[in-house]
XYZ file of C-alpha atoms in Angstrom:
693
model
C 99.165 17.291 204.025
C 96.172 15.417 204.436
C 97.577 13.210 207.180
C 94.546 14.376 209.328
C 92.136 12.362 207.683
C 93.824 9.238 208.868
C 92.469 9.782 211.923
C 88.498 9.608 212.330
C 86.871 12.879 213.543
C 85.612 12.571 217.077
C 82.524 15.116 218.656
C 82.164 14.577 222.172
C 79.936 16.263 224.164
C 78.787 16.204 227.739
C 74.642 15.491 228.293
C 73.749 16.957 231.680
C 70.667 14.285 231.995
C 68.721 16.342 235.169
C 68.849 19.194 232.276
C 67.122 17.307 229.614
C 64.800 15.293 232.005
C 63.096 18.711 233.519
C 63.163 20.283 230.197
C 61.140 17.558 228.526
C 58.753 17.679 232.237
C 58.182 20.817 231.680
C 57.035 20.866 227.566
C 54.531 17.937 229.098
C 53.447 19.616 232.195
C 52.956 23.284 230.199
C 52.205 21.890 226.362
C 49.334 19.071 227.077
C 46.215 19.568 225.734
C 46.975 23.146 225.277
C 44.199 24.303 222.795
C 41.806 23.285 226.176
C 39.545 24.846 226.519
C 38.921 26.357 222.985
C 37.256 29.223 224.826
C 38.018 33.025 225.994
C 39.641 32.600 228.661
C 39.683 35.447 231.671
C 42.665 37.944 230.132
C 42.706 36.650 226.505
C 39.731 38.720 226.172
C 41.801 41.713 226.756
C 45.409 40.699 224.926
C 43.649 38.446 222.281
C 41.976 42.366 220.899
C 45.765 43.455 220.384
C 46.912 40.617 218.263
C 43.927 41.270 216.023
C 45.232 44.788 215.608
C 48.614 43.611 215.107
C 47.500 41.133 212.281
C 45.490 44.170 211.067
C 48.456 46.388 211.593
C 46.084 48.723 213.087
C 47.677 51.015 215.931
C 46.785 51.061 219.488
C 47.853 52.431 222.695
C 48.052 50.115 225.496
C 48.985 51.777 228.927
C 49.728 48.513 230.633
C 52.951 48.594 229.636
C 55.525 48.285 226.426
C 54.138 46.672 223.402
C 56.821 43.506 223.496
C 55.022 41.063 225.347
C 51.958 41.713 222.622
C 54.419 41.558 219.521
C 55.711 38.107 221.173
C 51.370 37.137 221.133
C 51.171 38.073 217.146
C 53.816 36.603 216.693
C 52.492 33.196 217.758
C 48.917 34.406 215.706
C 50.850 34.760 212.825
C 52.735 31.853 212.699
C 49.059 29.769 212.970
C 47.803 31.706 210.210
C 45.502 33.828 212.249
C 43.387 37.283 210.110
C 42.816 38.755 213.426
C 38.870 38.352 212.681
C 37.531 37.457 216.131
C 35.091 39.404 218.257
C 36.995 39.748 221.829
C 34.640 41.137 223.883
C 33.385 38.213 226.278
C 35.112 35.875 228.996
C 33.507 32.358 227.758
C 33.267 32.876 224.049
C 34.067 29.629 222.057
C 36.850 30.299 219.809
C 35.451 30.294 216.076
C 37.599 28.033 213.657
C 40.110 30.563 211.768
C 41.698 30.933 215.656
C 44.431 29.181 216.145
C 44.394 28.710 219.594
C 47.216 26.076 220.086
C 49.603 28.970 218.543
C 48.419 31.944 220.319
C 49.125 30.050 223.215
C 51.845 28.048 222.482
C 54.917 30.868 223.239
C 53.969 31.109 226.792
C 53.754 27.434 227.499
C 57.460 27.307 226.256
C 58.583 30.118 228.196
C 56.853 28.650 231.584
C 58.227 25.262 230.390
C 61.643 26.564 230.368
C 61.555 28.317 233.420
C 62.004 24.757 235.157
C 65.790 24.028 233.753
C 66.065 27.405 234.075
C 65.496 27.411 237.875
C 67.492 23.944 238.363
C 70.579 25.808 236.339
C 70.684 29.256 239.056
C 70.888 26.775 242.385
C 73.670 24.951 239.971
C 75.425 28.687 239.301
C 74.939 29.532 242.939
C 77.063 26.521 243.389
C 74.515 24.638 245.559
C 74.425 20.817 244.964
C 72.241 19.073 241.705
C 69.713 17.710 244.126
C 68.843 21.407 246.031
C 68.901 22.466 242.135
C 66.402 19.557 241.321
C 64.508 20.215 243.960
C 64.191 23.754 242.964
C 62.987 22.507 239.470
C 60.527 20.573 240.748
C 58.986 23.015 242.560
C 58.067 25.192 239.799
C 57.153 22.176 238.139
C 54.392 21.220 240.411
C 53.682 25.128 241.042
C 49.703 25.369 240.056
C 49.600 29.078 239.652
C 52.339 29.277 237.171
C 50.936 26.528 235.318
C 47.821 27.786 234.655
C 49.412 30.926 233.999
C 52.007 29.833 231.084
C 49.101 27.399 229.480
C 46.818 30.757 228.254
C 47.435 33.427 226.426
C 49.574 35.468 229.090
C 51.803 37.319 229.452
C 53.250 36.435 232.871
C 55.304 33.177 231.843
C 57.305 35.260 229.673
C 57.997 37.794 231.714
C 59.573 35.232 234.538
C 61.004 33.423 231.726
C 63.327 36.437 230.875
C 63.824 37.596 234.445
C 65.156 34.011 235.553
C 67.134 34.035 232.297
C 68.820 37.400 233.075
C 69.332 36.164 236.402
C 71.489 32.635 235.291
C 72.902 34.977 232.310
C 74.614 37.091 235.130
C 75.411 34.321 237.380
C 77.254 32.907 234.306
C 78.936 35.984 234.031
C 80.181 36.449 236.994
C 81.693 33.062 237.855
C 83.400 33.547 234.352
C 84.838 36.279 235.386
C 86.985 34.923 238.111
C 88.615 32.546 236.005
C 88.189 33.768 232.310
C 87.723 37.556 231.862
C 86.568 38.978 228.285
C 86.581 35.485 226.869
C 83.435 34.784 224.229
C 81.761 33.088 227.051
C 82.465 35.980 229.035
C 81.109 38.457 226.819
C 78.198 36.051 225.730
C 76.420 35.809 229.116
C 77.415 39.597 229.865
C 75.013 40.785 226.435
C 72.872 38.086 227.260
C 72.272 39.356 230.916
C 71.110 42.786 228.890
C 69.433 41.571 226.317
C 67.211 39.467 228.835
C 66.604 42.561 231.129
C 65.708 44.923 227.969
C 63.119 41.682 226.972
C 61.720 41.794 230.543
C 60.765 45.667 230.711
C 59.743 45.020 227.297
C 56.920 42.581 228.139
C 55.786 44.283 231.657
C 57.301 47.524 233.089
C 57.355 44.999 236.265
C 60.379 43.465 234.812
C 62.427 46.962 236.245
C 62.057 45.512 239.481
C 64.611 43.029 238.658
C 66.316 44.695 236.345
C 67.117 47.259 238.964
C 68.339 44.641 241.311
C 70.308 43.151 239.231
C 71.745 46.437 238.076
C 72.556 46.919 242.264
C 73.991 43.846 242.367
C 76.543 44.731 239.445
C 77.420 47.848 240.629
C 78.308 46.352 244.275
C 80.455 43.814 242.124
C 81.966 46.329 240.242
C 82.432 48.431 243.235
C 84.715 45.635 245.023
C 86.323 44.974 241.259
C 87.932 48.732 241.154
C 89.754 48.142 244.768
C 91.345 44.970 243.268
C 94.377 46.026 243.195
C 95.715 43.164 240.859
C 94.467 44.782 237.925
C 95.484 47.528 236.465
C 94.205 51.381 235.270
C 93.190 49.944 232.111
C 91.850 47.318 232.590
C 89.778 48.611 235.838
C 88.460 50.806 232.567
C 87.893 48.571 230.451
C 85.823 45.903 233.353
C 83.327 48.979 233.530
C 82.798 50.401 230.362
C 81.758 46.552 229.253
C 79.330 46.588 232.433
C 78.017 49.992 230.449
C 77.634 48.500 227.229
C 76.038 45.662 228.365
C 73.209 46.643 230.921
C 72.536 49.936 230.094
C 73.174 50.654 226.342
C 71.904 47.886 224.711
C 69.095 47.677 227.366
C 68.633 50.897 225.959
C 68.760 50.134 222.243
C 66.691 47.167 222.469
C 63.919 49.039 224.157
C 63.698 51.818 221.815
C 64.270 48.614 219.001
C 60.889 47.038 220.221
C 58.929 50.455 219.881
C 60.672 50.927 216.260
C 59.264 47.342 215.339
C 55.777 48.592 216.749
C 55.487 51.732 215.149
C 56.512 50.129 211.670
C 53.983 47.350 211.627
C 51.239 49.531 213.224
C 50.893 51.828 210.060
C 47.174 52.208 210.164
C 45.031 54.462 211.672
C 43.420 53.133 214.565
C 40.525 53.458 217.886
C 43.396 54.875 220.065
C 44.564 57.126 217.353
C 42.631 60.328 219.385
C 44.546 60.106 222.823
C 47.731 61.050 220.385
C 48.428 64.561 218.818
C 47.473 65.693 215.364
C 50.993 64.768 214.141
C 50.801 61.671 215.549
C 47.878 60.950 213.615
C 49.040 62.159 210.317
C 51.814 59.797 210.464
C 49.102 57.234 210.384
C 48.026 55.597 207.485
C 44.233 56.617 207.368
C 42.203 58.810 209.684
C 43.518 62.464 210.064
C 46.133 61.576 206.944
C 43.155 61.204 204.815
C 41.933 64.537 206.043
C 44.846 66.617 205.784
C 46.326 65.269 203.080
C 47.708 68.091 200.378
C 46.740 70.608 202.728
C 48.487 73.656 202.924
C 51.610 74.141 205.506
C 51.613 77.776 206.429
C 48.839 79.456 208.310
C 48.145 82.576 205.742
C 45.877 85.667 207.121
C 42.037 84.083 205.513
C 42.982 80.576 206.300
C 40.042 78.949 207.495
C 41.208 75.935 209.891
C 40.138 73.560 213.264
C 42.160 74.157 216.191
C 42.733 71.327 218.694
C 43.656 71.026 222.341
C 47.227 69.547 222.757
C 46.662 68.666 226.348
C 43.590 66.094 224.829
C 42.534 65.358 228.476
C 40.211 64.505 229.458
C 38.579 63.516 226.401
C 39.604 65.458 222.767
C 38.685 69.336 222.680
C 38.677 71.379 219.456
C 37.829 75.028 219.760
C 34.217 75.407 218.312
C 31.047 77.022 218.437
C 27.364 76.740 218.116
C 24.934 78.547 215.204
C 22.104 80.037 216.541
C 21.571 82.824 213.618
C 22.677 82.379 210.400
C 24.342 86.118 209.382
C 25.633 87.025 205.610
C 29.439 85.147 205.807
C 32.359 87.248 205.466
C 34.860 86.315 202.323
C 37.362 84.620 203.745
C 40.011 85.218 201.229
C 43.640 85.022 201.035
C 46.254 87.241 199.079
C 48.081 86.103 196.647
C 50.975 85.342 197.480
C 49.444 83.989 200.547
C 50.528 86.173 203.450
C 51.885 83.816 206.323
C 50.779 83.980 210.007
C 54.327 84.441 212.243
C 55.313 84.539 215.744
C 53.832 87.856 217.360
C 51.351 88.151 215.032
C 47.924 89.783 215.633
C 44.872 88.042 214.794
C 41.187 87.233 214.962
C 39.468 84.249 214.769
C 36.186 83.666 213.111
C 33.621 80.840 213.446
C 33.028 80.011 210.429
C 29.505 79.021 210.378
C 27.907 81.557 212.528
C 31.454 84.045 211.308
C 31.192 85.260 215.079
C 34.602 86.561 216.130
C 36.074 84.484 219.254
C 35.851 87.166 221.821
C 36.780 87.737 226.008
C 35.982 90.423 228.448
C 37.053 90.555 232.245
C 33.934 88.691 233.352
C 34.380 85.492 235.141
C 33.968 82.281 233.760
C 30.759 80.491 234.430
C 32.485 77.632 236.040
C 35.860 78.927 236.709
C 35.185 81.813 238.187
C 39.085 83.047 238.669
C 39.230 82.979 234.910
C 37.767 85.222 232.393
C 34.692 83.558 229.842
C 35.635 83.181 226.272
C 32.403 83.809 223.597
C 31.490 84.938 220.359
C 29.415 88.124 219.629
C 27.096 89.598 217.321
C 26.636 92.995 218.268
C 29.624 93.797 221.024
C 27.762 97.568 221.078
C 24.924 96.209 223.031
C 27.306 96.248 226.158
C 30.886 96.531 225.649
C 33.129 97.526 223.116
C 34.705 94.651 220.917
C 37.980 92.906 222.092
C 38.897 90.197 219.420
C 42.210 90.543 218.741
C 44.325 87.671 219.866
C 48.503 87.297 219.675
C 49.872 84.032 218.110
C 52.903 82.708 220.079
C 54.155 79.904 218.659
C 55.916 77.673 221.697
C 58.013 75.093 220.110
C 59.347 77.601 217.803
C 62.833 77.780 215.900
C 63.417 81.882 216.096
C 60.714 84.361 217.033
C 60.246 84.637 212.983
C 58.712 81.583 212.814
C 55.373 80.781 210.553
C 52.424 79.151 212.410
C 52.717 75.613 210.658
C 49.676 73.152 210.778
C 49.507 70.502 212.694
C 53.604 70.743 213.547
C 53.285 74.434 215.120
C 51.850 74.506 218.909
C 50.612 77.764 219.528
C 49.125 80.158 222.968
C 46.725 82.614 221.433
C 47.379 85.998 224.223
C 44.697 88.076 224.399
C 45.609 91.151 223.579
C 43.368 93.573 226.282
C 43.774 91.762 228.957
C 46.620 89.168 228.548
C 44.835 86.550 228.984
C 45.744 82.931 227.662
C 43.099 81.007 225.657
C 42.802 77.365 227.797
C 40.917 74.244 228.358
C 39.692 74.468 231.851
C 38.938 70.420 231.572
C 35.294 71.016 233.219
C 32.033 70.076 231.897
C 29.823 73.287 231.432
C 25.947 72.189 231.999
C 22.881 71.193 229.840
C 22.889 74.725 228.455
C 26.406 74.266 227.251
C 25.592 70.948 225.545
C 27.885 69.164 228.058
C 30.877 70.031 226.297
C 34.055 71.524 227.627
C 34.664 74.719 229.179
C 36.861 77.175 227.669
C 38.538 80.042 229.755
C 40.495 82.794 229.377
C 43.480 82.134 232.361
C 44.573 85.431 234.137
C 48.562 85.287 235.466
C 49.379 82.262 233.401
C 52.932 81.032 233.578
C 54.833 78.274 231.617
C 53.475 76.678 228.782
C 50.842 74.014 230.090
C 49.921 71.532 227.343
C 46.050 72.885 227.998
C 46.993 76.187 227.096
C 48.663 74.959 223.820
C 47.003 74.248 220.414
C 47.932 73.359 217.095
C 45.920 73.139 213.587
C 44.345 69.950 212.303
C 42.792 70.609 208.917
C 43.694 73.376 206.942
C 42.696 74.839 203.959
C 42.273 78.487 202.098
C 41.104 80.099 198.831
C 42.193 82.973 197.100
C 39.441 83.102 194.437
C 37.186 86.172 194.593
C 34.884 83.276 193.448
C 33.042 81.525 196.432
C 32.588 78.345 194.283
C 35.811 78.452 193.182
C 37.229 79.370 196.533
C 35.464 76.308 198.686
C 37.456 73.417 195.911
C 40.674 75.228 196.436
C 43.259 73.099 198.840
C 46.637 73.981 196.982
C 49.486 76.099 197.996
C 53.097 76.026 197.088
C 53.963 75.369 200.590
C 52.141 71.784 200.365
C 54.048 69.204 202.891
C 53.536 66.124 203.763
C 53.451 66.356 207.496
C 53.372 62.532 208.184
C 57.206 62.179 207.027
C 58.097 65.611 209.118
C 57.662 62.969 212.573
C 60.788 61.331 213.197
C 60.701 57.768 215.259
C 62.147 59.057 218.294
C 59.512 61.855 217.853
C 56.856 59.132 218.062
C 58.552 56.828 220.273
C 58.568 59.681 222.796
C 54.634 60.853 222.231
C 53.957 57.241 222.569
C 56.073 56.053 225.474
C 54.754 59.252 227.654
C 51.005 58.276 226.673
C 51.738 54.544 228.045
C 53.078 55.624 231.474
C 50.602 58.832 231.971
C 47.378 57.353 230.185
C 45.233 56.301 233.029
C 42.054 54.001 232.644
C 39.134 54.460 235.946
C 40.234 51.833 237.861
C 36.977 49.709 238.428
C 36.797 47.340 241.674
C 37.087 44.031 240.292
C 35.166 40.330 241.541
C 38.374 39.576 241.858
C 40.914 42.247 242.624
C 42.931 41.474 245.745
C 45.407 43.097 248.425
C 48.961 42.650 248.339
C 48.369 41.471 251.814
C 45.544 39.111 250.636
C 48.481 37.196 247.719
C 51.065 35.916 251.246
C 48.944 33.173 252.599
C 46.677 32.894 249.287
C 43.802 33.409 250.669
C 42.209 34.728 247.225
C 42.054 32.949 243.944
C 40.936 34.115 240.772
C 38.254 32.112 238.652
C 39.369 32.376 234.685
C 36.944 30.424 233.193
C 33.715 28.339 233.678
C 32.126 25.713 231.515
C 27.767 26.582 231.403
C 27.201 23.226 230.556
C 29.458 20.588 232.706
C 30.576 22.802 235.116
C 34.082 22.153 234.167
C 35.930 25.101 235.332
C 40.018 26.774 235.727
C 41.087 28.350 238.266
C 44.734 30.777 238.999
C 44.815 29.117 242.817
C 48.814 27.822 243.912
C 50.071 24.877 245.298
C 48.949 26.035 249.059
C 51.840 23.810 250.741
C 54.269 25.777 248.309
C 53.597 29.332 249.130
C 53.308 28.475 253.037
C 57.093 26.722 252.225
C 58.112 29.940 250.465
C 57.194 31.915 253.493
C 58.312 29.603 256.107
C 61.894 29.617 254.241
C 62.027 33.598 254.044
C 61.454 33.429 257.406
C 63.880 31.595 258.670
C 66.144 32.994 256.245
C 66.064 36.221 257.632
C 66.167 35.079 261.398
C 69.196 33.145 260.386
C 71.183 35.934 258.422
C 70.146 38.675 261.366
C 72.192 35.477 264.217
C 74.961 35.218 262.004
C 75.050 38.752 261.533
C 74.574 39.815 265.348
C 77.408 37.034 266.070
C 80.140 37.743 263.601
C 80.111 41.561 265.048
C 80.878 39.701 268.126
C 83.736 38.066 266.422
C 81.659 34.607 266.119
C 81.124 32.674 262.968
C 79.078 29.604 263.068
C 79.309 28.974 259.428
C 83.048 28.889 257.686
C 83.851 32.170 255.302
C 82.672 30.630 252.164
C 79.109 29.015 253.504
C 78.674 32.875 254.981
C 79.458 34.693 251.789
C 76.940 31.621 249.668
C 74.205 32.585 252.281
C 74.333 35.827 251.956
C 74.643 35.842 247.755
C 72.092 33.382 247.470
C 70.113 35.571 250.152
C 70.521 38.199 248.764
C 69.243 37.407 245.072
C 66.359 35.408 246.465
C 64.987 37.579 248.779
C 65.776 40.770 247.501
C 64.183 39.375 244.240
C 61.269 38.487 246.063
C 60.978 41.883 247.950
C 61.561 44.181 244.730
C 58.942 42.143 243.144
C 56.766 42.622 245.936
C 56.718 45.577 248.386
C 56.213 47.914 245.346
C 52.334 46.938 245.037
C 51.537 48.661 248.292
C 52.521 51.950 247.127
C 50.581 51.279 243.488
C 46.723 52.935 242.870
C 46.106 50.543 240.520
C 43.927 47.038 240.725
C 45.849 44.673 241.550
C 45.171 40.701 241.261
C 46.709 37.856 242.671
C 49.331 36.937 239.114
C 50.989 40.242 240.415
C 52.635 38.061 242.630
C 54.138 35.431 240.448
C 57.528 36.487 239.808
C 57.684 37.511 243.473
C 56.717 33.980 244.017
C 59.354 32.583 241.821
C 62.209 34.597 244.123
C 60.919 32.805 247.293
C 60.156 29.291 245.753
C 63.793 29.802 244.879
C 64.951 30.248 247.822
C 63.620 27.093 249.466
C 66.127 24.405 248.057
C 68.970 27.406 249.525
C 67.353 27.348 253.348
C 67.243 23.349 253.083
C 70.364 22.843 252.166
C 72.253 24.824 254.785
C 70.016 23.598 257.373
C 71.245 19.879 256.216
C 74.411 21.029 256.122
C 75.556 23.065 259.087
C 72.707 22.348 261.659
C 72.437 18.533 261.035
C 75.697 17.816 262.078
C 75.252 14.130 262.828
C 74.340 11.524 260.215
C 71.180 10.544 262.137
C 69.836 14.275 261.782
C 70.453 13.968 258.399
C 68.830 10.798 257.774
C 65.807 12.116 259.589
C 65.693 15.237 257.515
C 66.256 13.569 254.356
C 63.148 11.497 255.239
C 61.471 14.816 256.224
C 62.386 16.115 253.031
C 61.215 13.128 251.100
C 57.954 13.128 252.842
C 57.368 17.009 252.324
C 58.153 16.588 248.162
C 55.573 14.209 248.004
C 52.914 15.674 249.936
C 53.558 18.603 247.260
C 53.296 16.277 244.610
C 49.855 15.671 245.899
C 48.730 18.849 246.226
C 49.673 19.334 242.505
C 47.851 16.624 241.543
C 44.407 17.491 243.653
C 44.140 20.477 242.282
C 44.918 20.051 238.952
C 41.579 19.616 237.852
C 41.117 23.214 238.546
C 44.341 24.227 236.540
C 43.938 22.163 233.447
C 39.940 22.689 233.430
C 39.815 18.427 233.335
C 38.327 16.548 234.366
C 35.075 17.764 235.102
C 34.808 17.795 239.191
C 31.496 17.149 241.188
C 29.885 19.937 243.348
C 30.839 17.284 246.502
C 34.584 17.217 244.963
C 34.869 20.643 244.366
C 33.455 21.448 247.714
C 35.992 19.588 248.755
C 38.547 21.729 247.411
C 37.488 24.780 249.274
C 40.664 24.457 251.782
C 40.013 28.362 252.673
C 36.703 29.851 253.099
C 38.313 33.161 251.592
C 38.348 30.675 247.827
C 35.716 31.163 245.474
C 34.926 27.586 243.799
C 32.008 27.955 241.199
C 29.606 25.064 242.262
C 26.615 24.906 239.949
C 23.289 25.238 241.250
C 20.406 22.658 239.523
């Protein structure tokens, strides 16, 4: 029984030394002197604010994308013991000793380093030679712009890592599909594809471009799978369900989990509360929740309330007036028990300070002449009779007998006499109106636009006839904790909608650029400048790599069209296997470049050079694809092959030389003299900073 112990247990492993060497070089290349400079560099001033808010558990909204990337940066801060106490207000500001600079920059640097071996493996899985794969990895390794972006507390390197991981995972899955479907490895790579796609989208919405590309490729493969007559109907169905689960269901679930963690961690009220609805604000600790805690749930006749417009644009708006006189106050007392206001009930809205009734007549509003003026009157007999009755319509009601509830109910106020709806026009009144937003009575209103909807934020009433006792009465048998009534899906939906629709005013930036500037790298970005030594960091690429990538793209497109036309004439210049490889590799690399580049021409936002880096990465992967194809199929004799190999050695040496030449602007050291800096201005459009003495 114990006979197996007579022989030693032997474990063998194959180690790809190419991968090991590339990984080590990538780590050294990206992690060397990571804490330098110990100062805020470019967009670190932007992302650092969110890291601090994470450390303090304070809620925020970032309209640039989902929260997963911010969470990863905050995780680095957590590992370094960061307490969040730093004022992120100026690029170039020196970090205080409590800021763990190395930890905050660690994750982007690690992901940037791992992109090097990922590039190698992708070319191998595409069935190119190890030499071509090694070349692709070296091009990523010596690309100055990718190095700069990965050595700072920024998200592009994290995004590119998950994009490449998704590509590699799908290729491994697809290659396993041919020989061993539904095995553990097959499931692992398929599921990892979905997870990596979700992570890419969760870091930045730019990841959606590659996700859509992979879905299209998977859709094409699935279509061929359906036509495979060797598979049974049940087998085909299982294949399709597995792909749907891994590439659709898992990414959606992962994406939701990012927001769940985000909303769970950030439970405290913060600076971005006002753009959220009252119900969302009430779910956060502090802020509105502190004010509304314990207040009555159901609005009753005699309630004292504040009304907020649901739209909240261009700024949050509450219905209010200004006091001009001090009349005798009305006695706002509810009955005992309170008589709740229900959908369809007629009410009067009385301004608490001036005791004027909210009123409208068929008179043009000051800034919106096609709508009615909304005002409050004291003496209605001067010109017109009072018209101050409003019908309450609960828009999000479940039945026509619903009670008007604090925070939860979204209501419209319809004027009884004119049927005009109380609405926020969005225009600002002149000085006589204190520059505040105009409220109008909208005629012929259709639908339920948010500018017509209102909800109660603060609510109290008194049942005592004594004024002093009534002012302190906040108790009601219908009190409820609003924060517990808002589900995760409701909070997620609202936050997601705010991220997608919230627009900051885009201002022209000194280093903003257009997509046309990116291809030829006619622009750069000065990330950091030392005020004393003149040391500086720039986002500037290896210009030889960028030019080579453009040439490779052009060569691929021309050759592809040439082969396609010749094949149409039944002329096959290359073997069928080589053609399929050419199409699949080009579809991935050129397609990846196109989907990550062309959409920017349709975007109305401030754009920077770093937006091009994901597209550039796909272009770089295309270079060795084209080079190997030229070697295998166009250099037919040994002499051209030898000459081509010599040219490749010279070309790679030149790329390394360019990398070394611009490394002082990539790493920020050593400090260069004014003459040396001028010598690096290879294009007149580049902005190299030179101190004036």
